[in-house]
Amino acid sequence: MWIAMRLEGCHVAGLMPRSETLIASYRRLAAGRESPDSLRKLAQEETRETITIQLNSGLTFAVEGQLLWHDLLRPFTDSLGGLRPGPLTRWFDNNLFYRKPVIVAKLELTAPILPKYLFMELLDGLAWKLVLPEPYTFYSLSDDQAYRRPEEAILDLAQIFSEELRRLAPRQPAILQLTASSIAFKTLSQDEIEIVKEAFKTVRKGFGGKVMLHIPFADASKAFPWILDLGADIIGVDPYLTELKALKEYSFEGSLAVGAMDSRNSYIESIEELKRILDAASTVEARSLHLTTSADMEALPRVVSISKVRRLGEAFRALREGEIG
């Protein structure tokens, strides 16, 4: 009954995987055997399907899927002035790789980026969710060869994200997720904490919806209690790496998003298994709960990700209606 009363939202916490067909299209493009227009048309249809599956499954917010993004940083790595793509680097402790951004000069937004990498025409009238890297995390995953002080680069990134979000109006997402693994990989110094806070405020200035700070691939408890002072509407945690009972001493003014659906495992959790994880979250004082995935699902086969989305929706509906005791 507690879960039924407090469960408020259900959504995916990151990028969705491409189909084998789309992956093959990218390979043909790289080999000069496919046109960019042909690939974009295929990606658009797959994005449409991705959104439809989420809506039909009963998720309260749909991600666009971000299928044009080779990794969470790449649109900015490829497009910002002052950045160039560096070596392939492991994405945290996953079997995925990203192009490490190399900062070679002051970061500048020379042209709109997000409209180029999102199928905005598919999002009209939808409650959708956009996933971006949190600025401190973006910087920590980069090679800075230009700035004398890290905080200057981080705040420049935050300002760029804020400007990009303003450009999305009136099609701004209902939820902006800032993926912030690096803030919990270690215990941050007070100076680092202040940089994270200032960058968060800067990003938020360009956005009118709810902001979710999500911490995959790390023990989120390392970012407590200071993370509560940021003013995030939703804080997301990976319960496979974060002991939920370690958070029970804290009081959330906002909501807690629980990544009960494991994004790094092809196993499809049962509704009962998802409920057990949410039950553990009942010890945390929060305004409401959101049911989500632990992270991006881009490393999973597309068919598995679809099954997980459908199970998320089934669990959300069953738990909201009190069908599972």
Short mmCIF file of C-alpha atoms in Angstrom, two decimals:
data_model
loop_
_atom_site.label_atom_id
_atom_site.label_comp_id
_atom_site.label_asym_id
_atom_site.label_seq_id
_atom_site.Cartn_x
_atom_site.Cartn_y
_atom_site.Cartn_z
CA MET A 1 0.00 0.00 0.00
CA TRP A 2 2.88 2.36 0.79
CA ILE A 3 4.29 1.90 -2.71
CA ALA A 4 0.88 2.36 -4.34
CA MET A 5 0.50 5.72 -2.59
CA ARG A 6 4.02 7.00 -3.23
CA LEU A 7 4.91 5.63 -6.68
CA GLU A 8 4.70 8.63 -9.00
CA GLY A 9 6.70 8.02 -12.18
CA CYS A 10 8.18 5.36 -14.43
CA HIS A 11 10.83 5.95 -17.10
CA VAL A 12 14.13 4.79 -18.59
CA ALA A 13 17.32 6.29 -17.12
CA GLY A 14 19.38 6.74 -20.25
CA LEU A 15 20.06 5.99 -23.89
CA MET A 16 18.34 3.11 -25.69
CA PRO A 17 20.14 0.56 -27.90
CA ARG A 18 20.17 0.57 -31.67
CA SER A 19 18.83 -2.39 -33.62
CA GLU A 20 21.18 -4.62 -35.59
CA THR A 21 19.69 -3.07 -38.72
CA LEU A 22 20.63 0.44 -37.61
CA ILE A 23 24.08 -0.69 -36.47
CA ALA A 24 24.66 -2.21 -39.92
CA SER A 25 23.53 1.06 -41.50
CA TYR A 26 26.16 2.96 -39.52
CA ARG A 27 28.81 0.51 -40.71
CA ARG A 28 27.76 1.00 -44.32
CA LEU A 29 27.88 4.76 -43.82
CA ALA A 30 31.43 4.52 -42.48
CA ALA A 31 32.39 2.42 -45.52
CA GLY A 32 30.82 4.92 -47.92
CA ARG A 33 28.05 2.54 -48.94
CA GLU A 34 25.13 4.39 -47.31
CA SER A 35 24.01 7.99 -47.45
CA PRO A 36 23.53 10.10 -44.30
CA ASP A 37 19.92 10.78 -45.34
CA SER A 38 19.16 7.07 -45.63
CA LEU A 39 20.62 6.36 -42.20
CA ARG A 40 18.78 9.28 -40.62
CA LYS A 41 15.47 8.06 -42.06
CA LEU A 42 16.06 4.60 -40.57
CA ALA A 43 17.03 6.10 -37.20
CA GLN A 44 13.91 8.26 -37.24
CA GLU A 45 11.64 5.25 -37.74
CA GLU A 46 13.43 3.35 -34.99
CA THR A 47 13.08 6.36 -32.70
CA ARG A 48 9.36 6.50 -33.45
CA GLU A 49 9.09 2.81 -32.52
CA THR A 50 11.13 3.37 -29.34
CA ILE A 51 8.79 6.14 -28.18
CA THR A 52 5.64 4.18 -29.09
CA ILE A 53 6.77 1.12 -27.13
CA GLN A 54 7.33 3.22 -24.01
CA LEU A 55 3.96 4.95 -24.28
CA ASN A 56 2.10 1.69 -24.97
CA SER A 57 3.86 0.12 -21.99
CA GLY A 58 2.50 2.79 -19.66
CA LEU A 59 5.69 4.67 -18.84
CA THR A 60 4.88 8.15 -17.56
CA PHE A 61 7.79 9.81 -19.39
CA ALA A 62 9.34 8.63 -22.65
CA VAL A 63 12.97 9.00 -23.64
CA GLU A 64 13.62 9.84 -27.28
CA GLY A 65 16.19 7.04 -27.25
CA GLN A 66 19.02 9.28 -28.53
CA LEU A 67 19.89 6.74 -31.22
CA LEU A 68 21.95 9.30 -33.14
CA TRP A 69 24.30 9.61 -30.14
CA HIS A 70 27.35 7.32 -30.36
CA ASP A 71 27.83 7.97 -26.64
CA LEU A 72 26.42 10.42 -24.10
CA LEU A 73 29.18 12.96 -24.76
CA ARG A 74 29.66 12.59 -28.50
CA PRO A 75 27.31 15.26 -29.89
CA PHE A 76 29.23 17.83 -27.86
CA THR A 77 32.63 16.25 -28.51
CA ASP A 78 32.00 16.43 -32.26
CA SER A 79 30.33 19.85 -32.35
CA LEU A 80 31.66 22.25 -29.70
CA GLY A 81 34.37 24.74 -30.50
CA GLY A 82 37.45 23.93 -28.41
CA LEU A 83 36.82 20.17 -28.35
CA ARG A 84 38.10 17.36 -30.51
CA PRO A 85 37.51 13.59 -30.28
CA GLY A 86 40.29 11.71 -28.54
CA PRO A 87 41.01 8.00 -28.03
CA LEU A 88 38.41 5.32 -27.46
CA THR A 89 38.09 4.94 -23.69
CA ARG A 90 36.15 2.52 -21.51
CA TRP A 91 32.82 3.92 -20.29
CA PHE A 92 33.20 3.58 -16.52
CA ASP A 93 33.39 -0.18 -15.75
CA ASN A 94 31.25 -1.29 -18.70
CA ASN A 95 32.02 -3.10 -21.94
CA LEU A 96 31.26 0.10 -23.80
CA PHE A 97 33.62 2.75 -25.09
CA TYR A 98 33.38 6.47 -25.78
CA ARG A 99 35.56 8.99 -27.55
CA LYS A 100 37.34 10.90 -24.81
CA PRO A 101 36.77 14.64 -25.39
CA VAL A 102 40.04 16.55 -25.65
CA ILE A 103 39.77 20.21 -24.67
CA VAL A 104 42.18 22.20 -26.83
CA ALA A 105 40.75 25.72 -26.45
CA LYS A 106 37.98 27.64 -24.69
CA LEU A 107 34.68 25.78 -25.12
CA GLU A 108 32.25 27.57 -27.41
CA LEU A 109 28.82 26.82 -28.80
CA THR A 110 29.17 27.71 -32.47
CA ALA A 111 25.86 26.23 -33.70
CA PRO A 112 22.82 24.47 -32.19
CA ILE A 113 23.60 20.86 -31.28
CA LEU A 114 20.59 19.16 -29.70
CA PRO A 115 18.12 19.79 -32.57
CA LYS A 116 20.59 18.05 -34.88
CA TYR A 117 20.79 14.95 -32.70
CA LEU A 118 17.16 14.65 -31.59
CA PHE A 119 14.05 13.96 -33.67
CA MET A 120 12.15 16.84 -32.12
CA GLU A 121 9.19 16.44 -34.50
CA LEU A 122 8.37 13.11 -32.81
CA LEU A 123 8.10 14.72 -29.37
CA ASP A 124 5.30 17.23 -29.91
CA GLY A 125 2.76 17.03 -27.11
CA LEU A 126 4.65 14.31 -25.23
CA ALA A 127 5.90 14.21 -21.66
CA TRP A 128 9.44 13.28 -22.59
CA LYS A 129 12.78 13.02 -20.86
CA LEU A 130 16.18 14.17 -22.11
CA VAL A 131 19.43 12.68 -20.83
CA LEU A 132 22.57 14.83 -20.70
CA PRO A 133 25.90 14.43 -18.89
CA GLU A 134 26.23 16.42 -15.69
CA PRO A 135 28.98 19.03 -16.31
CA TYR A 136 31.42 17.85 -13.62
CA THR A 137 31.06 14.30 -14.91
CA PHE A 138 31.60 15.42 -18.52
CA TYR A 139 34.78 17.21 -17.49
CA SER A 140 36.07 14.26 -15.45
CA LEU A 141 35.74 12.08 -18.56
CA SER A 142 37.71 14.57 -20.69
CA ASP A 143 41.36 15.44 -21.28
CA ASP A 144 41.80 19.13 -20.53
CA GLN A 145 44.75 20.64 -22.39
CA ALA A 146 43.54 24.24 -22.38
CA TYR A 147 42.05 25.52 -19.11
CA ARG A 148 44.18 26.55 -16.17
CA ARG A 149 41.37 25.87 -13.70
CA PRO A 150 38.90 22.96 -13.96
CA GLU A 151 36.01 25.04 -12.61
CA GLU A 152 36.22 27.39 -15.60
CA ALA A 153 35.77 24.52 -18.06
CA ILE A 154 32.96 22.97 -16.00
CA LEU A 155 31.04 26.23 -15.78
CA ASP A 156 31.53 26.85 -19.51
CA LEU A 157 30.01 23.41 -20.17
CA ALA A 158 27.12 24.20 -17.84
CA GLN A 159 26.43 27.47 -19.65
CA ILE A 160 26.48 25.68 -23.02
CA PHE A 161 23.98 23.08 -21.76
CA SER A 162 21.77 25.88 -20.43
CA GLU A 163 21.81 27.66 -23.79
CA GLU A 164 21.03 24.43 -25.63
CA LEU A 165 18.05 23.75 -23.37
CA ARG A 166 16.67 27.22 -24.03
CA ARG A 167 16.83 26.50 -27.76
CA LEU A 168 14.47 23.52 -27.30
CA ALA A 169 11.57 25.73 -26.18
CA PRO A 170 8.64 25.24 -26.60
CA ARG A 171 9.48 21.55 -26.98
CA GLN A 172 11.53 21.28 -23.80
CA PRO A 173 11.39 17.92 -22.02
CA ALA A 174 9.28 17.41 -18.92
CA ILE A 175 12.32 15.91 -17.19
CA LEU A 176 15.99 16.66 -17.73
CA GLN A 177 18.22 13.87 -16.45
CA LEU A 178 21.80 14.82 -15.68
CA THR A 179 23.86 11.63 -15.49
CA ALA A 180 26.35 12.26 -12.71
CA SER A 181 28.37 9.12 -11.98
CA SER A 182 31.60 11.01 -11.30
CA ILE A 183 30.23 12.89 -8.30
CA ALA A 184 30.08 9.61 -6.38
CA PHE A 185 33.18 7.78 -7.60
CA LYS A 186 35.07 9.33 -4.72
CA THR A 187 34.39 11.65 -1.82
CA LEU A 188 34.59 15.12 -3.35
CA SER A 189 36.44 17.98 -1.71
CA GLN A 190 34.45 21.00 -0.59
CA ASP A 191 35.81 22.98 -3.54
CA GLU A 192 34.66 20.26 -5.96
CA ILE A 193 31.24 20.17 -4.32
CA GLU A 194 30.86 23.92 -4.78
CA ILE A 195 31.74 23.57 -8.48
CA VAL A 196 29.11 20.85 -8.92
CA LYS A 197 26.52 23.04 -7.19
CA GLU A 198 27.30 26.11 -9.28
CA ALA A 199 27.24 24.12 -12.52
CA PHE A 200 23.89 22.57 -11.57
CA LYS A 201 22.40 26.02 -10.92
CA THR A 202 23.69 27.26 -14.26
CA VAL A 203 22.17 24.37 -16.23
CA ARG A 204 18.87 24.80 -14.43
CA LYS A 205 18.58 28.44 -15.48
CA GLY A 206 17.89 27.31 -19.02
CA PHE A 207 15.25 24.77 -18.12
CA GLY A 208 11.68 25.03 -16.87
CA GLY A 209 10.89 21.39 -16.11
CA LYS A 210 11.97 18.92 -13.45
CA VAL A 211 15.65 18.06 -13.10
CA MET A 212 16.75 14.54 -12.19
CA LEU A 213 20.30 13.92 -11.01
CA HIS A 214 21.02 10.25 -11.70
CA ILE A 215 24.06 8.36 -10.37
CA PRO A 216 24.66 5.07 -12.22
CA PHE A 217 27.81 2.92 -11.97
CA ALA A 218 28.64 4.26 -8.50
CA ASP A 219 27.64 4.14 -4.84
CA ALA A 220 25.42 7.21 -4.59
CA SER A 221 25.79 7.36 -0.80
CA LYS A 222 29.24 8.92 -1.31
CA ALA A 223 27.49 12.07 -2.56
CA PHE A 224 25.30 12.40 0.55
CA PRO A 225 24.30 14.56 2.29
CA TRP A 226 25.52 17.48 0.17
CA ILE A 227 23.66 16.30 -2.94
CA LEU A 228 20.39 17.12 -1.16
CA ASP A 229 21.35 20.81 -1.18
CA LEU A 230 21.42 20.98 -4.98
CA GLY A 231 17.66 21.28 -5.25
CA ALA A 232 17.21 18.45 -7.74
CA ASP A 233 13.57 17.46 -8.13
CA ILE A 234 14.54 13.79 -8.43
CA ILE A 235 17.67 11.95 -7.31
CA GLY A 236 18.25 8.63 -9.05
CA VAL A 237 20.31 5.78 -7.61
CA ASP A 238 21.51 2.37 -8.77
CA PRO A 239 20.38 -0.02 -6.01
CA TYR A 240 22.79 -2.68 -7.30
CA LEU A 241 25.69 -0.47 -6.21
CA THR A 242 24.02 1.67 -3.53
CA GLU A 243 22.71 0.23 -0.26
CA LEU A 244 19.29 1.85 0.04
CA LYS A 245 19.35 1.43 3.80
CA ALA A 246 22.39 3.74 3.85
CA LEU A 247 20.11 6.55 2.66
CA LYS A 248 17.42 6.17 5.31
CA GLU A 249 19.02 8.73 7.61
CA TYR A 250 18.44 11.45 5.01
CA SER A 251 15.28 13.36 4.18
CA PHE A 252 14.53 14.09 0.51
CA GLU A 253 12.48 17.19 -0.27
CA GLY A 254 12.10 15.79 -3.77
CA SER A 255 11.64 12.31 -5.19
CA LEU A 256 13.84 9.21 -5.20
CA ALA A 257 14.22 7.34 -8.49
CA VAL A 258 15.12 3.70 -7.90
CA GLY A 259 16.90 1.93 -10.76
CA ALA A 260 15.37 -1.41 -9.90
CA MET A 261 15.58 -2.68 -13.49
CA ASP A 262 19.22 -3.71 -13.99
CA SER A 263 20.46 -2.15 -17.24
CA ARG A 264 23.65 -4.21 -17.31
CA ASN A 265 22.01 -7.63 -17.25
CA SER A 266 19.88 -9.32 -19.91
CA TYR A 267 17.78 -11.01 -17.23
CA ILE A 268 14.21 -9.70 -17.15
CA GLU A 269 13.29 -9.03 -13.53
CA SER A 270 9.89 -10.16 -12.29
CA ILE A 271 7.40 -7.70 -10.87
CA GLU A 272 7.95 -9.28 -7.45
CA GLU A 273 11.70 -8.71 -7.70
CA LEU A 274 11.21 -5.09 -8.64
CA LYS A 275 8.80 -4.67 -5.74
CA ARG A 276 11.33 -6.05 -3.26
CA ILE A 277 13.79 -3.36 -4.28
CA LEU A 278 11.13 -0.66 -3.98
CA ASP A 279 10.20 -2.05 -0.57
CA ALA A 280 13.79 -1.44 0.52
CA ALA A 281 13.39 2.15 -0.65
CA SER A 282 10.44 2.57 1.71
CA THR A 283 12.94 3.24 4.51
CA VAL A 284 14.01 6.44 2.74
CA GLU A 285 12.02 9.59 3.50
CA ALA A 286 11.16 11.07 0.10
CA ARG A 287 8.20 12.92 -1.38
CA SER A 288 7.60 10.12 -3.89
CA LEU A 289 9.23 7.25 -5.74
CA HIS A 290 10.04 6.77 -9.41
CA LEU A 291 10.63 3.33 -10.92
CA THR A 292 13.41 3.35 -13.48
CA THR A 293 16.36 1.49 -14.94
CA SER A 294 19.73 1.50 -13.23
CA ALA A 295 21.40 3.19 -16.22
CA ASP A 296 21.37 3.43 -20.01
CA MET A 297 20.31 0.24 -21.79
CA GLU A 298 22.43 0.85 -24.89
CA ALA A 299 24.67 -2.16 -24.15
CA LEU A 300 21.74 -4.59 -24.23
CA PRO A 301 20.28 -6.22 -27.33
CA ARG A 302 17.36 -4.10 -28.50
CA VAL A 303 14.88 -6.96 -28.05
CA VAL A 304 15.97 -7.29 -24.40
CA SER A 305 15.62 -3.56 -23.78
CA ILE A 306 12.08 -3.67 -25.18
CA SER A 307 11.20 -6.53 -22.82
CA LYS A 308 12.60 -4.57 -19.90
CA VAL A 309 10.59 -1.48 -20.86
CA ARG A 310 7.41 -3.54 -21.03
CA ARG A 311 8.13 -5.14 -17.65
CA LEU A 312 8.76 -1.71 -16.15
CA GLY A 313 5.32 -0.62 -17.33
CA GLU A 314 3.68 -3.81 -16.06
CA ALA A 315 5.30 -3.40 -12.66
CA PHE A 316 4.40 0.28 -12.42
CA ARG A 317 0.76 -0.44 -13.22
CA ALA A 318 0.52 -3.43 -10.86
CA LEU A 319 2.18 -1.59 -7.98
CA ARG A 320 0.16 1.59 -8.46
CA GLU A 321 -3.07 -0.41 -8.45
CA GLY A 322 -2.03 -2.47 -5.44
CA GLU A 323 -2.18 -5.77 -7.31
CA ILE A 324 1.04 -6.99 -5.70
CA GLY A 325 0.88 -7.32 -1.95
#
